[in-house]
Coordinates of C-alpha atoms and ligand atoms in Angstrom, one line a residue:
M1 CA 0.3 0.2 -0.2
T2 CA 1.1 3.2 -0.8
T3 CA 0.6 6.4 1.8
I4 CA 0.1 9.7 -0.2
I5 CA 0.9 12.7 2.1
R6 CA -0.8 15.4 0.6
E7 CA -0.1 19.5 1.7
I8 CA -3.6 20.7 3.5
R9 CA -3.6 24.2 2.3
E10 CA -5.5 26.6 5.1
Q11 CA -7.8 29.4 4.0
F12 CA -8.3 32.7 5.5
N13 CA -11.5 35.6 4.8
P14 CA -9.4 38.4 3.4
A15 CA -12.0 40.5 4.9
N16 CA -10.9 39.0 8.1
P17 CA -7.3 37.6 8.3
A18 CA -7.6 35.5 11.2
E19 CA -10.9 33.4 10.4
C20 CA -9.8 30.4 8.6
I21 CA -12.9 29.1 6.0
G22 CA -11.6 25.4 4.8
Q23 CA -9.0 23.7 3.9
V24 CA -7.9 21.7 1.0
E25 CA -6.1 18.8 0.2
L26 CA -3.2 20.3 -2.6
L27 CA -2.2 17.5 -5.4
T28 CA 1.0 15.7 -5.5
V29 CA 2.4 15.5 -8.8
D30 CA 2.2 11.9 -9.3
E31 CA -1.2 12.3 -8.6
T32 CA -2.2 15.3 -10.9
K33 CA -0.1 13.4 -13.7
A34 CA -2.2 10.0 -13.0
I35 CA -5.2 12.7 -13.4
V36 CA -4.1 13.6 -16.6
A37 CA -4.2 10.4 -18.1
S38 CA -7.5 9.5 -17.2
A39 CA -8.9 12.6 -19.0
H40 CA -7.1 11.3 -22.0
Q41 CA -8.7 8.3 -21.3
A42 CA -11.9 9.6 -20.8
Y43 CA -11.7 11.8 -24.1
R44 CA -11.7 8.6 -26.2
E45 CA -15.6 8.2 -25.4
W46 CA -16.3 11.7 -24.7
K47 CA -14.9 13.0 -28.0
N48 CA -17.8 10.3 -30.0
K49 CA -20.7 11.4 -27.9
S50 CA -23.4 13.8 -29.9
S51 CA -22.4 17.5 -29.3
V52 CA -26.3 18.2 -28.0
A53 CA -26.2 15.5 -25.5
R54 CA -23.1 17.6 -24.5
G55 CA -24.4 20.7 -24.4
E56 CA -27.5 19.5 -22.4
I57 CA -25.2 18.2 -19.4
L58 CA -23.8 22.6 -19.8
R59 CA -27.6 23.2 -19.3
V60 CA -28.1 21.0 -16.0
L61 CA -24.6 22.7 -15.0
A62 CA -26.7 25.9 -15.4
D63 CA -29.1 24.8 -13.7
L64 CA -27.2 24.1 -10.7
L65 CA -25.2 27.0 -10.1
E66 CA -28.7 28.8 -10.3
E67 CA -29.6 26.8 -7.8
E68 CA -26.6 27.3 -5.7
I69 CA -25.6 30.8 -6.3
D70 CA -25.5 32.0 -2.5
L71 CA -23.5 29.2 -2.2
V72 CA -21.0 29.6 -4.6
A73 CA -21.1 33.7 -4.2
E74 CA -20.6 33.0 -0.4
T75 CA -17.7 30.8 -0.7
A76 CA -15.9 33.0 -3.3
S77 CA -16.4 35.7 -1.0
R78 CA -15.0 34.6 2.0
E79 CA -12.2 33.1 0.3
M80 CA -10.9 36.3 -2.5
G81 CA -13.1 39.4 -1.0
K82 CA -15.0 40.1 -3.7
T83 CA -18.2 41.3 -2.3
K84 CA -21.4 39.3 -2.4
N85 CA -23.6 41.7 -4.4
E86 CA -20.3 41.1 -6.9
M87 CA -20.7 37.3 -6.7
I88 CA -24.2 37.0 -7.2
G89 CA -23.2 39.1 -10.5
E90 CA -20.6 36.6 -11.7
V91 CA -22.5 33.8 -10.8
K92 CA -25.2 34.7 -13.2
R93 CA -22.9 35.3 -15.6
G94 CA -21.4 32.2 -15.2
A95 CA -24.3 30.8 -15.8
S96 CA -25.4 32.7 -18.7
I97 CA -21.6 31.4 -20.4
L98 CA -22.5 27.6 -19.9
R99 CA -26.5 28.0 -21.3
Y100 CA -24.8 29.9 -24.3
Y101 CA -22.4 26.9 -24.4
A102 CA -25.1 24.2 -24.1
Q103 CA -26.9 26.1 -27.4
E104 CA -23.2 25.1 -29.2
G105 CA -23.9 22.0 -29.5
M106 CA -26.5 22.3 -31.5
R107 CA -24.7 25.0 -34.3
A108 CA -22.6 23.7 -37.2
T109 CA -20.3 22.2 -37.3
G110 CA -18.6 23.1 -40.4
E111 CA -19.5 24.2 -43.8
I112 CA -19.9 22.9 -47.4
L113 CA -18.0 24.6 -49.7
P114 CA -18.8 24.2 -53.8
S115 CA -15.8 21.8 -55.5
A116 CA -14.7 22.8 -58.6
N117 CA -15.7 19.5 -59.5
E118 CA -19.4 18.9 -59.4
D119 CA -19.5 15.0 -58.8
K120 CA -17.4 15.8 -55.5
I121 CA -18.7 17.0 -51.8
L122 CA -16.5 19.0 -50.5
Y123 CA -17.4 20.9 -46.5
T124 CA -15.5 21.3 -43.6
K125 CA -16.0 19.7 -39.8
R126 CA -14.8 20.9 -36.7
V127 CA -13.0 18.7 -34.0
P128 CA -11.3 18.2 -31.1
L129 CA -8.4 18.5 -29.7
G130 CA -7.5 15.9 -26.7
V131 CA -6.9 17.2 -23.0
I132 CA -7.4 20.8 -22.2
A133 CA -5.5 22.3 -19.5
A134 CA -7.2 25.2 -18.0
I135 CA -4.9 27.6 -15.5
T136 CA -6.8 30.2 -14.2
P137 CA -6.5 33.2 -11.9
W138 CA -7.8 33.8 -8.6
N139 CA -10.2 37.6 -9.7
F140 CA -13.0 35.9 -11.9
P141 CA -13.3 32.4 -9.9
V142 CA -16.5 31.1 -11.5
A143 CA -16.9 33.0 -15.1
I144 CA -13.1 32.5 -16.0
P145 CA -13.1 28.7 -15.7
L146 CA -16.6 28.4 -17.2
W147 CA -15.6 30.4 -20.5
K148 CA -12.2 28.2 -20.7
I149 CA -14.2 25.0 -19.6
A150 CA -17.7 25.7 -20.8
P151 CA -16.7 25.6 -25.0
A152 CA -14.3 22.6 -24.4
L153 CA -16.2 20.5 -23.5
V154 CA -19.4 21.2 -25.7
Y155 CA -16.5 21.0 -28.6
G156 CA -16.0 17.4 -27.4
N157 CA -12.6 18.0 -25.5
T158 CA -11.7 16.4 -21.9
V159 CA -10.1 19.4 -19.1
V160 CA -8.0 19.1 -16.4
W161 CA -8.9 22.6 -14.5
K162 CA -6.5 23.8 -12.2
P163 CA -7.7 26.8 -10.2
S164 CA -6.2 29.6 -8.2
I165 CA -5.0 28.1 -5.0
E166 CA -6.4 31.7 -3.7
A167 CA -9.4 30.2 -5.0
A168 CA -9.4 26.7 -4.4
L169 CA -12.4 26.4 -2.4
T170 CA -14.3 27.7 -5.1
G171 CA -12.7 25.3 -7.1
K172 CA -13.4 22.2 -4.9
L173 CA -17.3 23.8 -4.9
L174 CA -17.5 23.7 -8.7
G175 CA -15.8 20.7 -9.2
E176 CA -18.8 19.3 -6.7
L177 CA -21.2 21.0 -9.4
F178 CA -19.6 19.4 -12.6
E179 CA -20.0 16.3 -10.8
R180 CA -23.2 16.2 -9.7
A181 CA -24.5 17.3 -13.0
G182 CA -23.1 14.4 -15.0
F183 CA -20.7 14.7 -16.7
P184 CA -18.5 11.3 -17.2
K185 CA -16.1 10.2 -14.8
H186 CA -12.5 12.1 -15.9
V187 CA -14.5 14.3 -18.4
V188 CA -13.5 18.0 -16.2
N189 CA -10.8 17.2 -14.1
V190 CA -10.2 19.7 -11.1
V191 CA -6.0 19.5 -9.8
Q192 CA -5.5 21.8 -6.7
G193 CA -2.2 23.1 -5.8
R194 CA 0.5 25.5 -7.2
G195 CA 1.4 26.5 -10.4
L196 CA 5.4 25.6 -9.5
N197 CA 4.2 21.7 -9.4
V198 CA 1.2 20.8 -9.9
G199 CA 0.6 23.7 -12.8
Q200 CA 3.9 22.9 -14.0
V201 CA 3.0 18.9 -14.8
L202 CA 0.3 20.3 -17.1
L203 CA 2.8 22.4 -19.0
E204 CA 4.8 19.2 -19.5
A205 CA 2.4 16.0 -19.7
P206 CA 2.2 14.8 -23.7
E207 CA -1.0 14.0 -23.2
V208 CA -2.0 17.9 -23.0
K209 CA -2.5 19.0 -26.4
A210 CA -3.8 22.8 -25.5
I211 CA -3.3 25.0 -22.4
T212 CA -5.8 28.1 -21.7
F213 CA -3.9 30.6 -19.5
T214 CA -5.3 33.9 -18.3
G215 CA -2.7 35.4 -14.9
S216 CA 0.1 37.4 -15.1
N217 CA 2.4 38.2 -17.9
G218 CA 5.5 36.6 -15.8
V219 CA 3.9 33.3 -15.5
G220 CA 2.1 33.5 -19.4
Q221 CA 5.8 34.2 -20.3
S222 CA 6.9 31.0 -18.3
I223 CA 4.3 28.7 -20.1
L224 CA 5.1 30.3 -23.4
N225 CA 9.2 29.5 -22.1
T226 CA 8.0 25.5 -20.8
A227 CA 5.0 24.7 -23.1
G228 CA 6.1 26.8 -26.7
S229 CA 8.9 24.7 -28.3
T230 CA 6.5 21.4 -27.9
N231 CA 3.3 21.4 -30.6
K232 CA 0.8 22.0 -27.5
K233 CA -1.4 25.3 -28.6
I234 CA -2.0 28.2 -26.4
Q235 CA -4.4 30.8 -25.3
L236 CA -2.8 33.2 -23.0
E237 CA -5.1 36.3 -21.4
L238 CA -2.7 38.6 -19.4
G239 CA -2.4 41.7 -17.8
G240 CA -3.7 45.6 -18.9
K241 CA -3.3 48.4 -18.0
N242 CA -6.5 49.8 -19.7
A243 CA -6.9 53.5 -20.8
A244 CA -10.2 56.1 -20.7
I245 CA -10.0 59.2 -22.8
I246 CA -12.6 61.9 -21.6
L247 CA -13.5 64.6 -24.1
A248 CA -14.1 68.2 -22.9
D249 CA -17.9 67.5 -24.9
A250 CA -18.9 64.5 -23.2
D251 CA -21.0 64.3 -20.9
L252 CA -18.8 64.9 -18.0
K253 CA -20.7 63.2 -15.0
S254 CA -21.5 60.1 -16.5
A255 CA -18.3 59.5 -17.9
A256 CA -16.6 60.6 -14.2
K257 CA -19.4 58.0 -13.0
L258 CA -18.2 55.2 -15.6
T259 CA -14.5 56.2 -15.1
I260 CA -14.7 55.4 -10.9
E261 CA -16.9 52.2 -11.8
G262 CA -14.1 51.0 -14.1
A263 CA -11.5 51.7 -11.9
M264 CA -13.3 50.9 -8.6
K265 CA -15.5 47.9 -8.9
Q266 CA -13.9 44.7 -7.8
T267 CA -11.6 46.9 -6.0
G268 CA -9.8 46.9 -9.1
Q269 CA -8.7 43.7 -9.5
R270 CA -10.3 42.9 -13.0
C271 CA -8.0 42.9 -15.7
T272 CA -10.2 45.3 -17.3
A273 CA -10.0 47.5 -14.7
T274 CA -9.7 51.2 -16.2
S275 CA -6.4 52.2 -14.7
R276 CA -4.9 55.6 -16.1
V277 CA -7.4 58.3 -17.3
Y278 CA -6.7 61.2 -20.3
I279 CA -8.7 64.1 -19.6
E280 CA -8.5 67.6 -21.7
Q281 CA -7.0 70.5 -19.9
T282 CA -9.7 72.6 -20.7
I283 CA -12.2 70.1 -18.2
Y284 CA -9.3 68.7 -16.3
D285 CA -11.0 70.7 -13.0
E286 CA -14.4 70.2 -13.2
V287 CA -13.4 66.1 -14.1
L288 CA -11.3 65.8 -11.5
A289 CA -13.7 67.4 -9.0
L290 CA -16.4 64.9 -10.4
L291 CA -14.1 61.3 -10.0
I292 CA -13.9 63.3 -5.8
E293 CA -17.3 63.3 -6.1
E294 CA -18.1 59.7 -7.6
T295 CA -15.5 58.1 -5.4
K296 CA -17.0 59.5 -2.1
K297 CA -19.9 57.3 -3.1
I298 CA -18.0 54.4 -2.2
E299 CA -18.7 52.7 1.8
V300 CA -15.0 50.4 1.6
G301 CA -15.9 47.4 3.5
V302 CA -19.8 47.3 2.1
T303 CA -20.0 47.9 -1.8
M304 CA -15.9 47.6 -1.6
G305 CA -14.4 44.9 -0.2
P306 CA -10.9 44.0 0.7
V307 CA -7.9 43.0 -2.1
V308 CA -7.6 39.6 -2.1
S309 CA -4.5 38.7 0.1
R310 CA -1.8 40.0 2.4
G311 CA 1.1 40.1 -0.8
Q312 CA -1.8 42.1 -2.8
Y313 CA -2.3 44.6 0.0
E314 CA 1.6 44.9 0.4
N315 CA 2.1 45.5 -3.5
I316 CA -0.7 47.8 -3.8
L317 CA 0.0 50.2 -0.5
A318 CA 4.3 50.2 -2.8
A319 CA 2.7 50.8 -5.8
I320 CA 1.0 54.1 -3.9
E321 CA 4.5 54.9 -2.4
K322 CA 6.1 55.0 -5.3
A323 CA 4.2 56.6 -7.1
K324 CA 4.0 59.6 -4.0
S325 CA 7.6 59.7 -4.4
E326 CA 8.0 60.2 -7.9
G327 CA 5.2 62.8 -8.2
A328 CA 2.5 62.1 -8.6
E329 CA -0.3 64.2 -6.1
L330 CA -2.6 62.0 -4.0
I331 CA -6.1 63.8 -3.8
F332 CA -8.3 60.7 -3.0
G333 CA -7.1 57.9 -0.3
G334 CA -4.0 56.2 -0.9
E335 CA -4.1 54.6 3.1
P336 CA -5.2 51.4 4.2
A337 CA -8.4 51.7 5.1
F338 CA -8.3 50.2 8.3
N339 CA -6.0 48.1 10.0
E340 CA -4.7 45.1 8.8
T341 CA -6.1 43.0 11.1
Q342 CA -9.5 44.4 10.6
G343 CA -9.2 43.1 6.4
Y344 CA -6.7 43.8 3.1
Y345 CA -8.8 47.2 2.4
I346 CA -7.3 49.8 0.7
Q347 CA -9.4 53.0 -0.2
P348 CA -10.0 54.2 -3.5
T349 CA -7.3 56.1 -4.3
I350 CA -6.8 58.9 -7.3
F351 CA -3.5 60.2 -8.3
K352 CA -3.5 63.6 -10.5
N353 CA -0.8 65.3 -12.0
V354 CA 0.9 62.0 -13.5
T355 CA 2.9 62.2 -16.3
H356 CA 4.0 59.6 -18.7
E357 CA 6.7 58.0 -17.7
M358 CA 5.7 57.3 -13.8
A359 CA 5.4 53.7 -12.9
I360 CA 1.6 54.1 -11.7
A361 CA 1.3 55.5 -15.6
R362 CA 2.4 52.4 -17.2
E363 CA 2.4 49.4 -15.2
E364 CA -0.3 47.0 -13.9
I365 CA -1.3 47.9 -10.4
F366 CA -4.7 45.2 -9.9
G367 CA -6.2 47.9 -7.3
P368 CA -8.0 50.7 -7.0
V369 CA -6.0 53.2 -7.8
L370 CA -6.5 55.0 -10.5
A371 CA -4.3 58.1 -12.3
V372 CA -5.6 60.9 -14.1
V373 CA -3.6 62.3 -16.4
K374 CA -4.0 66.2 -18.1
V375 CA -3.5 66.1 -21.9
K376 CA -3.4 69.1 -24.5
D377 CA -6.4 67.6 -27.0
Y378 CA -7.1 64.4 -28.7
E379 CA -4.4 63.8 -30.1
E380 CA -2.4 63.8 -27.6
A381 CA -4.7 61.9 -25.6
I382 CA -4.4 58.6 -28.2
Q383 CA -0.9 58.7 -28.4
L384 CA -0.2 58.6 -24.6
S385 CA -2.9 55.5 -24.1
N386 CA -1.6 53.5 -27.1
D387 CA 1.9 54.4 -26.0
S388 CA 1.6 50.5 -23.8
E389 CA 3.4 47.6 -23.9
F390 CA -0.8 46.5 -22.8
G391 CA -3.5 45.8 -25.3
L392 CA -6.5 44.9 -23.7
S393 CA -9.2 47.4 -23.1
A394 CA -10.2 51.6 -23.6
S395 CA -12.6 53.4 -23.8
I396 CA -13.7 56.9 -25.4
Y397 CA -16.5 59.3 -23.6
T398 CA -17.3 61.8 -26.1
E399 CA -20.6 63.6 -27.8
N400 CA -18.3 64.0 -31.0
I401 CA -19.2 60.5 -33.5
Q402 CA -16.6 61.0 -35.5
K403 CA -13.8 61.4 -32.6
A404 CA -15.9 58.4 -31.5
F405 CA -15.2 56.0 -34.7
D406 CA -11.3 57.7 -34.9
F407 CA -10.6 56.1 -31.5
I408 CA -12.3 52.8 -32.7
K409 CA -9.7 52.9 -35.5
R410 CA -6.8 53.6 -33.8
S411 CA -7.0 52.7 -30.3
E412 CA -4.3 49.6 -29.8
V413 CA -6.3 47.4 -27.8
G414 CA -9.1 44.2 -28.6
L415 CA -11.4 45.6 -26.5
V416 CA -13.2 49.2 -27.5
Q417 CA -15.7 51.2 -25.4
V418 CA -17.6 54.2 -26.5
N419 CA -19.4 56.4 -23.5
D420 CA -18.7 52.8 -21.5
E421 CA -16.2 51.2 -18.7
T422 CA -13.1 49.5 -19.5
G423 CA -14.5 46.3 -18.8
G424 CA -17.7 44.3 -19.1
A425 CA -17.7 40.9 -21.5
E426 CA -21.0 39.2 -23.1
P427 CA -20.5 35.4 -23.0
Q428 CA -21.5 35.3 -27.0
A429 CA -18.8 38.3 -28.4
P430 CA -15.1 37.6 -28.6
F431 CA -13.0 38.3 -25.4
G432 CA -9.1 39.8 -25.7
G433 CA -6.2 41.6 -26.3
V434 CA -3.6 42.5 -28.0
K435 CA 0.2 43.4 -27.4
N436 CA 1.8 42.2 -24.2
S437 CA -2.1 41.4 -23.3
S438 CA -3.1 38.5 -25.1
T439 CA -1.3 35.2 -26.9
G440 CA -3.3 33.2 -29.8
A441 CA -7.1 32.8 -30.3
R442 CA -9.8 34.8 -28.8
E443 CA -12.0 33.5 -25.9
Q444 CA -15.5 33.6 -25.0
G445 CA -18.5 33.6 -28.4
Q446 CA -18.0 31.8 -31.3
A447 CA -14.0 32.6 -31.6
A448 CA -13.5 30.0 -28.4
K449 CA -14.0 27.1 -31.5
E450 CA -10.6 28.4 -32.9
F451 CA -9.1 27.7 -30.0
F452 CA -10.4 24.2 -29.2
T453 CA -11.4 22.6 -32.3
T454 CA -8.9 21.9 -35.2
M455 CA -10.9 21.2 -38.5
K456 CA -11.1 18.5 -41.1
T457 CA -11.7 19.5 -44.8
V458 CA -13.4 16.1 -46.6
T459 CA -13.8 15.4 -49.8
I460 CA -16.3 12.7 -50.9
N461 CA -16.0 11.5 -54.5
T462 CA -19.5 10.8 -55.7
K463 CA -19.1 9.4 -59.0
Ligands
NAD501 P1 -1.0 34.2 -11.8 O1 0.3 34.6 -13.0 O2 -0.1 34.6 -10.5 O3 -1.8 32.8 -11.4 C1 -2.7 32.4 -12.4 C2 -2.5 30.9 -12.1 O4 -0.9 30.6 -12.9 C3 -3.0 30.8 -11.0 O5 -3.8 29.1 -10.9 C4 -1.6 29.9 -10.5 O6 -1.6 29.4 -9.9 C5 -0.8 29.3 -11.8 N1 0.6 29.6 -12.6 C6 1.2 29.8 -11.4 N2 3.0 29.7 -11.9 C7 2.6 29.3 -12.8 C8 3.8 27.8 -13.4 N3 5.0 28.2 -13.5 N4 3.2 26.7 -14.2 C9 1.6 27.1 -13.9 N5 0.3 27.3 -13.8 C10 1.5 28.5 -12.7 O7 -2.1 35.4 -11.9 P2 -3.5 36.1 -10.6 O8 -2.8 36.7 -9.6 O9 -3.8 34.5 -10.3 O10 -4.4 36.5 -11.3 C11 -3.9 38.0 -11.6 C12 -3.1 38.4 -13.2 O11 -4.4 37.8 -14.0 C13 -3.2 40.0 -13.4 O12 -2.4 40.1 -13.5 C14 -4.7 40.2 -14.8 O13 -4.6 41.3 -15.4 C15 -4.6 38.9 -14.9 N6 -5.6 38.4 -15.1 C16 -6.1 38.6 -17.0 C17 -7.6 38.5 -17.7 C18 -8.0 38.8 -18.9 O14 -8.1 37.7 -19.6 N7 -6.3 39.4 -19.8 C19 -8.4 38.1 -16.7 C20 -8.4 38.3 -15.9 C21 -6.9 38.5 -14.6

């Protein structure tokens, strides 16, 4: 008999760091390898099931998720700090994603093409890849895993999913729902563990045909280094430094409200969060006053949760100190909201007079911090907003239709918003960025087919 000694991880509530909210057992490297092998076995039957039947199980999962909305939202909220209301919104979004991909099982999987020879039938057919490894972050502990796993499954792949260790209890709960929904054994597998061992196994396993990853640029790069030379397909959704531009002709009140929502929702811990705003000089003071007015409405501890962990808390406070030392002018917040023992809460923070060279204008902070930059005009704003290593999302606030269309054309991002905040995605729309924000095919909507399938071209000679 072999005794397996697993590491036990205790999860603590970032809103009350002394409160242990549960434990998870982390898998060993050998156990992870065995699970990947089982997912490979399960693929043989799963790929032959009709896509309609595969979609039906996703529909059952959507129902279950809605039934358990309170439990899932509460668990995730206590584990990673998003407010319960924010989590309820995310769980609903998770259910919509599942319903969208449940229907996908009934949609076309190829097209018929005309052949030059009238006796030939020529068509394409989408086919699955095999075992997919999904590696996900903590900041959308329900929606991001589901928008990877649901399309992977409906197109006939099996999945090995590694949730972030910071969202392990939520991952465990979702794993139980997958089981209750009726997926055959090992079609979808949750592997709990650290990136450097369990994650690494997924990158190296020969049975894994594709890796879909959302997380930081550093880890994304190491995935490219490890798996890039193999034949695995790779999809990376990484960081952002999303800009908003407010022009003098905009509805300023609405622009300020949406900019603050974009920056502070989910405590700024969204890859699409607004983290820099360029304001035309003629309206600069007026908009600053409106930004402050909107920020005062946020109730830390009620409408704004803590940041996820002590590490993240320290990183964000360090970024705030750096901004001060570089000469940015603090006009709101900038401090822990309470004593650290009362939770990892940081005040919503705004800096004005930020210049383009400062770290706060260029580096992802992933916290409730907004950098405000004064610009001469639209032209300067678009140039500065594009001068970034990132290219995930960007917004413009204007009533001028020519400028709006010019922005749509010239903005170097994957997601463009006009008169709306930089975040926000719908299950049917492709999601992803350019530059260092993304690598590989887009996620979500019909675009997901590109990553999770390959194509067969079939010719039938009828004579
Ligand atoms: P992270 O990169 O630290 O971790 C992401 C996942 O990778 C976790 O599951 C982690 O365990 C795993 N991992 C870590 N090292 C690994 C390794 N060597 N091999 C394999 N797996 C490994 O990111 P995070 O802190 O969880 O999330 C925050 C980051 O995610 C931010 O940079 C944010 O911008 C980004 N993000 C991007 C998007 C997007 O769609 N572009 C969405 C959400 C979050």
